[in-house]
Tab-separated table of C-alpha atoms in Angstrom:
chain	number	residue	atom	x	y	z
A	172	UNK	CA	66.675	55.108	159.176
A	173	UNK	CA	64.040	52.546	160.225
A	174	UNK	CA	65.375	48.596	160.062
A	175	UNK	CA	62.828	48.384	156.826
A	176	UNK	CA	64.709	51.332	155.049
A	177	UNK	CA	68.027	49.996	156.127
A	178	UNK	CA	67.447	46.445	154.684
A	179	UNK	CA	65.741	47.848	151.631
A	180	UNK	CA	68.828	49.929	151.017
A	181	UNK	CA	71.025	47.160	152.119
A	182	UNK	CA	69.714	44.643	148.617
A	183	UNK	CA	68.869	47.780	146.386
A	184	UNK	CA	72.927	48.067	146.912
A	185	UNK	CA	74.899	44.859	146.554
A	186	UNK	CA	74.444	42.094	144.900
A	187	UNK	CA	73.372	38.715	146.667
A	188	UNK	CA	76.797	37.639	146.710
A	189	UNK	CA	78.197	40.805	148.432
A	190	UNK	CA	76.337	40.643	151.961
A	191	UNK	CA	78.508	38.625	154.563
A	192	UNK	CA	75.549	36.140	155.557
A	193	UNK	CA	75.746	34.994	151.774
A	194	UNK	CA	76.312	31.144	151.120
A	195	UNK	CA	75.443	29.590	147.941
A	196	UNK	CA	73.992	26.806	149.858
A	197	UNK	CA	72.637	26.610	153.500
A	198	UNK	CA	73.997	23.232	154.386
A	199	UNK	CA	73.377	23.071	158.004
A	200	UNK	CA	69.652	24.541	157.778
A	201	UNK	CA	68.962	22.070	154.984
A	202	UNK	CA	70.404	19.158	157.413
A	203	UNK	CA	68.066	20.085	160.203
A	204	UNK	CA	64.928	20.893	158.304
A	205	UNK	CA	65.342	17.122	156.681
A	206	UNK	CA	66.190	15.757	159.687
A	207	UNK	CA	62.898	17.584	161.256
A	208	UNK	CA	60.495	17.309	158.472
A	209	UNK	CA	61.069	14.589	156.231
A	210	UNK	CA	57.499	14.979	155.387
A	211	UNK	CA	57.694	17.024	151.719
A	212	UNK	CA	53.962	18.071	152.727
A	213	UNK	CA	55.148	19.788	156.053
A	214	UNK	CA	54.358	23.686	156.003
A	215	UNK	CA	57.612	25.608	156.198
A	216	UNK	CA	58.547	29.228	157.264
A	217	UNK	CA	61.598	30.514	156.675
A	218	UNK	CA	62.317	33.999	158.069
A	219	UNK	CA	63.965	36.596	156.904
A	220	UNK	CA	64.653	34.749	154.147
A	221	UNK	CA	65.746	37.281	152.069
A	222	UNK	CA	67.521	36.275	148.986
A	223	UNK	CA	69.033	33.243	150.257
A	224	UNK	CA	69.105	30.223	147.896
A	225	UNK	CA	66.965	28.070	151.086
A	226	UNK	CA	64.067	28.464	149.203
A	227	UNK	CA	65.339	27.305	145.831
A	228	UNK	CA	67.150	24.046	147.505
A	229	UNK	CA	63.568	23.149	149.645
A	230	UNK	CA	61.714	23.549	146.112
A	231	UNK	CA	64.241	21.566	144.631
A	232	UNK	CA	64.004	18.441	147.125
A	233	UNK	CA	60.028	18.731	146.928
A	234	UNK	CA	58.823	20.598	149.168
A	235	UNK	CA	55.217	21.923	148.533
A	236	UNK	CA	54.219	24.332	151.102
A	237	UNK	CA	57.356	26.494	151.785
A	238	UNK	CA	56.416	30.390	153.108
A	239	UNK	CA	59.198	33.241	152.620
A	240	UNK	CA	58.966	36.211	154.435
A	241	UNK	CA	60.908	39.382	155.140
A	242	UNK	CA	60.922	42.557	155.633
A	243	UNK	CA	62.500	44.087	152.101
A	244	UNK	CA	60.322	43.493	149.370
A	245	UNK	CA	63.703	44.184	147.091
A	246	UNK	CA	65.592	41.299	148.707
A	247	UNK	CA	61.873	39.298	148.126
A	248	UNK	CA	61.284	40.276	144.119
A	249	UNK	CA	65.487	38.844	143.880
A	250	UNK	CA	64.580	36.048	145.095
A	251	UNK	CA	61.308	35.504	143.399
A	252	UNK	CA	63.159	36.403	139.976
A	253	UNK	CA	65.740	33.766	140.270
A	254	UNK	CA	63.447	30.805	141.082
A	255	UNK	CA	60.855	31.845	138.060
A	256	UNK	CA	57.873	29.422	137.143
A	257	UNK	CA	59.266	27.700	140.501
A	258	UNK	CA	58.409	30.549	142.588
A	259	UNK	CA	54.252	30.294	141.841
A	260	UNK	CA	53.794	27.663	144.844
A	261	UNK	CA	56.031	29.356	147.320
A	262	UNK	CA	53.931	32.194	149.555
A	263	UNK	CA	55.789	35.374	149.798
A	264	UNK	CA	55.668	37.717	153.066
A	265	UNK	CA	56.560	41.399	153.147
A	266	UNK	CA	56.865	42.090	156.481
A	267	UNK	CA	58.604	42.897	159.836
A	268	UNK	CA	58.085	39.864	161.824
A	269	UNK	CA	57.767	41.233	164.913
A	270	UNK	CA	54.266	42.588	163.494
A	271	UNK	CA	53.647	40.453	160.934
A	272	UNK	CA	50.045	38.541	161.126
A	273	UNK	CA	50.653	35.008	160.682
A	274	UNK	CA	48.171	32.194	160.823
A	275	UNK	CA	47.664	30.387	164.333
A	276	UNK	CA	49.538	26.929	164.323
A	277	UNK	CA	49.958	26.659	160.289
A	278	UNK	CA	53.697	25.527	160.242
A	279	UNK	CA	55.494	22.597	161.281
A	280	UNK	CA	58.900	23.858	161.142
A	281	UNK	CA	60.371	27.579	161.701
A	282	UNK	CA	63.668	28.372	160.102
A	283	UNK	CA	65.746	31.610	160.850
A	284	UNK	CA	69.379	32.054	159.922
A	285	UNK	CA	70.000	35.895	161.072
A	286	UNK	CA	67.197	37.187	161.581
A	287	UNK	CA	66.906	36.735	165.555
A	288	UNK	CA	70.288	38.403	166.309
A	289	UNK	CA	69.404	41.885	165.421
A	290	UNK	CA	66.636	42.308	167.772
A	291	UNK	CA	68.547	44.107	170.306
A	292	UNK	CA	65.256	44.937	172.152
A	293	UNK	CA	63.924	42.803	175.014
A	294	UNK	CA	60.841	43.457	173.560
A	295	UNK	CA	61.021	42.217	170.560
A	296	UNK	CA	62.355	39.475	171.284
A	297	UNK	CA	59.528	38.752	173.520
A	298	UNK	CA	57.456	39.764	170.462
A	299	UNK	CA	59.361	37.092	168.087
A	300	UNK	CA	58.875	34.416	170.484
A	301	UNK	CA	55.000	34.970	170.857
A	302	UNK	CA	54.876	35.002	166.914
A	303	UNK	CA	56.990	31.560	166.914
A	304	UNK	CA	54.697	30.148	169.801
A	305	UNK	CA	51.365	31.349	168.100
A	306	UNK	CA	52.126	29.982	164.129
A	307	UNK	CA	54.401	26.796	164.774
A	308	UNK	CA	51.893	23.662	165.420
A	309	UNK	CA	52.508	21.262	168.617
A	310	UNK	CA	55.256	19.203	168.095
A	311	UNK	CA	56.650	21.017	165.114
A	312	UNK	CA	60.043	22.219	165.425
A	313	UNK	CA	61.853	25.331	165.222
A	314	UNK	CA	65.532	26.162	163.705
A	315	UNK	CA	67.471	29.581	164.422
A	316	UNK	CA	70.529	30.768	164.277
A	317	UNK	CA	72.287	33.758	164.957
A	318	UNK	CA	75.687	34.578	165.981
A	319	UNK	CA	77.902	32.385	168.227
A	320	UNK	CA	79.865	34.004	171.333
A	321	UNK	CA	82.726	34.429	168.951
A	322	UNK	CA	80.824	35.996	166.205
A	323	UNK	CA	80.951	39.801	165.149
A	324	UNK	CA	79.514	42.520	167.319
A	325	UNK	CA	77.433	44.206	164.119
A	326	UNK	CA	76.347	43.309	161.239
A	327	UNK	CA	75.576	45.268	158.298
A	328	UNK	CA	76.189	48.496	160.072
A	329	UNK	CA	73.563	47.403	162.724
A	330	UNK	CA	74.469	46.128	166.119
A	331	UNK	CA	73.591	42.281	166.922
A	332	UNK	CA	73.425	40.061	170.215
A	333	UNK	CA	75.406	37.386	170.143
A	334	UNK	CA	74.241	33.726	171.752
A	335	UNK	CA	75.859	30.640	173.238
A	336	UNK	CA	73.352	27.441	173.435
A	337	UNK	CA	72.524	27.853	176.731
A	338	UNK	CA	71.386	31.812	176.311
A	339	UNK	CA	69.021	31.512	172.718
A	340	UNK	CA	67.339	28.485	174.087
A	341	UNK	CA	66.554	30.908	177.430
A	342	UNK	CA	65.256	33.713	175.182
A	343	UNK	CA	62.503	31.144	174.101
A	344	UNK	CA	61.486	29.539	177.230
A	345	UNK	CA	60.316	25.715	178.561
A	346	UNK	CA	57.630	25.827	175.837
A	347	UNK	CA	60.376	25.101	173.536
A	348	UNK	CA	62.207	22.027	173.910
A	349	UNK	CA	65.895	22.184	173.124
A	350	UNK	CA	66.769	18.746	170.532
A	351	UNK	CA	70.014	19.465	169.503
A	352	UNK	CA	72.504	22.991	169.149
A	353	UNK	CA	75.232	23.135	166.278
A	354	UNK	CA	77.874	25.797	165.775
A	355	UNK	CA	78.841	26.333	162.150
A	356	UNK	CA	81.928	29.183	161.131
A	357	UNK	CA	80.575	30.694	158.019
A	358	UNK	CA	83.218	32.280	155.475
A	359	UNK	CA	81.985	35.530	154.186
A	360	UNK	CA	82.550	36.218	150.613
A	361	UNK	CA	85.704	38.066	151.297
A	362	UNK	CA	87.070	35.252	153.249
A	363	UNK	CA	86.000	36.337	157.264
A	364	UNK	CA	84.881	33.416	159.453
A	365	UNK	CA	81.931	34.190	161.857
A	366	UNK	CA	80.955	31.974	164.093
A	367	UNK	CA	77.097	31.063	164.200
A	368	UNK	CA	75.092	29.063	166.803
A	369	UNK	CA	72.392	27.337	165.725
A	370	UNK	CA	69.170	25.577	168.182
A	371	UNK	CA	66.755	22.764	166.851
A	372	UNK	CA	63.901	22.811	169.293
A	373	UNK	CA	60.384	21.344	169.513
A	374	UNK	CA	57.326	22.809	170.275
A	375	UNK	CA	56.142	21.055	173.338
């Protein structure tokens, strides 16, 4: 099964509540993106977004030019159901974003939250980071996270690399300079911590 399949089949199958990354609230991501873009005009990306409620809270606060993309168009149409009339203003993405044709320097902040860790291929990685590079403007700042050291081996019956501070900020190179690194344990719905590492960089 190809990863678009998989994560098709993965939110054709459970509800939003029953995946482990679920939280009804990204707290940490919606700490660094107001910290890094106070501006409610600043173009945001968040990847792999999925059906996570970021989109919803950035709407909420006032954000005006917030992108969503990911590669399931099922976990995309949840997502885009929930919010409603809300969702007209928000751009949706179908896409793998290794591939994916973005604009060249249209956002000032990139968010992941699990997206990164499942490219278990140097050279994809090396693909991500040329996307990030290519569609984040200078000086604009960039937010993933994936899992910590002490975080879970696979995911979603997929394996995952797992990052310290020191190692995700390598995978993206001096262009990108490191601001500030925060691990967070996340509680899974069923009550499992996994430990995620999060870096806030800027685009130098």
């Amino acid at each position: 099964m190809n990863a678009k399949a998989h994560w098709e089949d993965v939110y054709r199958s459970r509800a939003v509540d029953e995946v482990s990354w679920y939280r009804p609230h990204l707290d940490v991501s919606l700490g660094l993106i107001e910290d890094a873009a106070p501006d409610r005009g600043s173009a945001i990306i968040d990847v792999g977004g999925g059906e996570a409620t970021l989109v919803d809270d950035l709407v909420a606060r006032g954000y005006g030019d917030v992108t969503v993309l990911d590669i399931s168009q099922a976990a995309i149409d949840v997502a885009r159901a929930r919010l409603g009339p809300a969702a007209a203003p928000v751009r949706w993405i179908t896409g793998d974003i290794t591939q994916a044709e973005l604009e060249a320097a249209r956002y000032d902040l990139w968010h992941d939250r699990a997206v990164f860790h499942f490219l278990t291929k140097a050279e994809d990685r090396a693909a991500y980071v040329r996307q990030v590079a290519r569609a984040v403007k200078p000086g604009g700042h960039v937010i993933v996270a994936t899992f910590g050291p002490e975080g879970p081996e696979k995911c979603s019956g997929m394996d995952v690399v797992r990052y310290d501070a020191g190692s995700l900020h390598g995978e993206f190179g001096a262009k990108f300079r490191l601001l500030d690194s925060v691990t967070e344990l996340h509680e899974t719905p069923w009550g499992t911590p996994q430990q995620f590492m999060y870096c806030f960089c800027r685009v130098e």
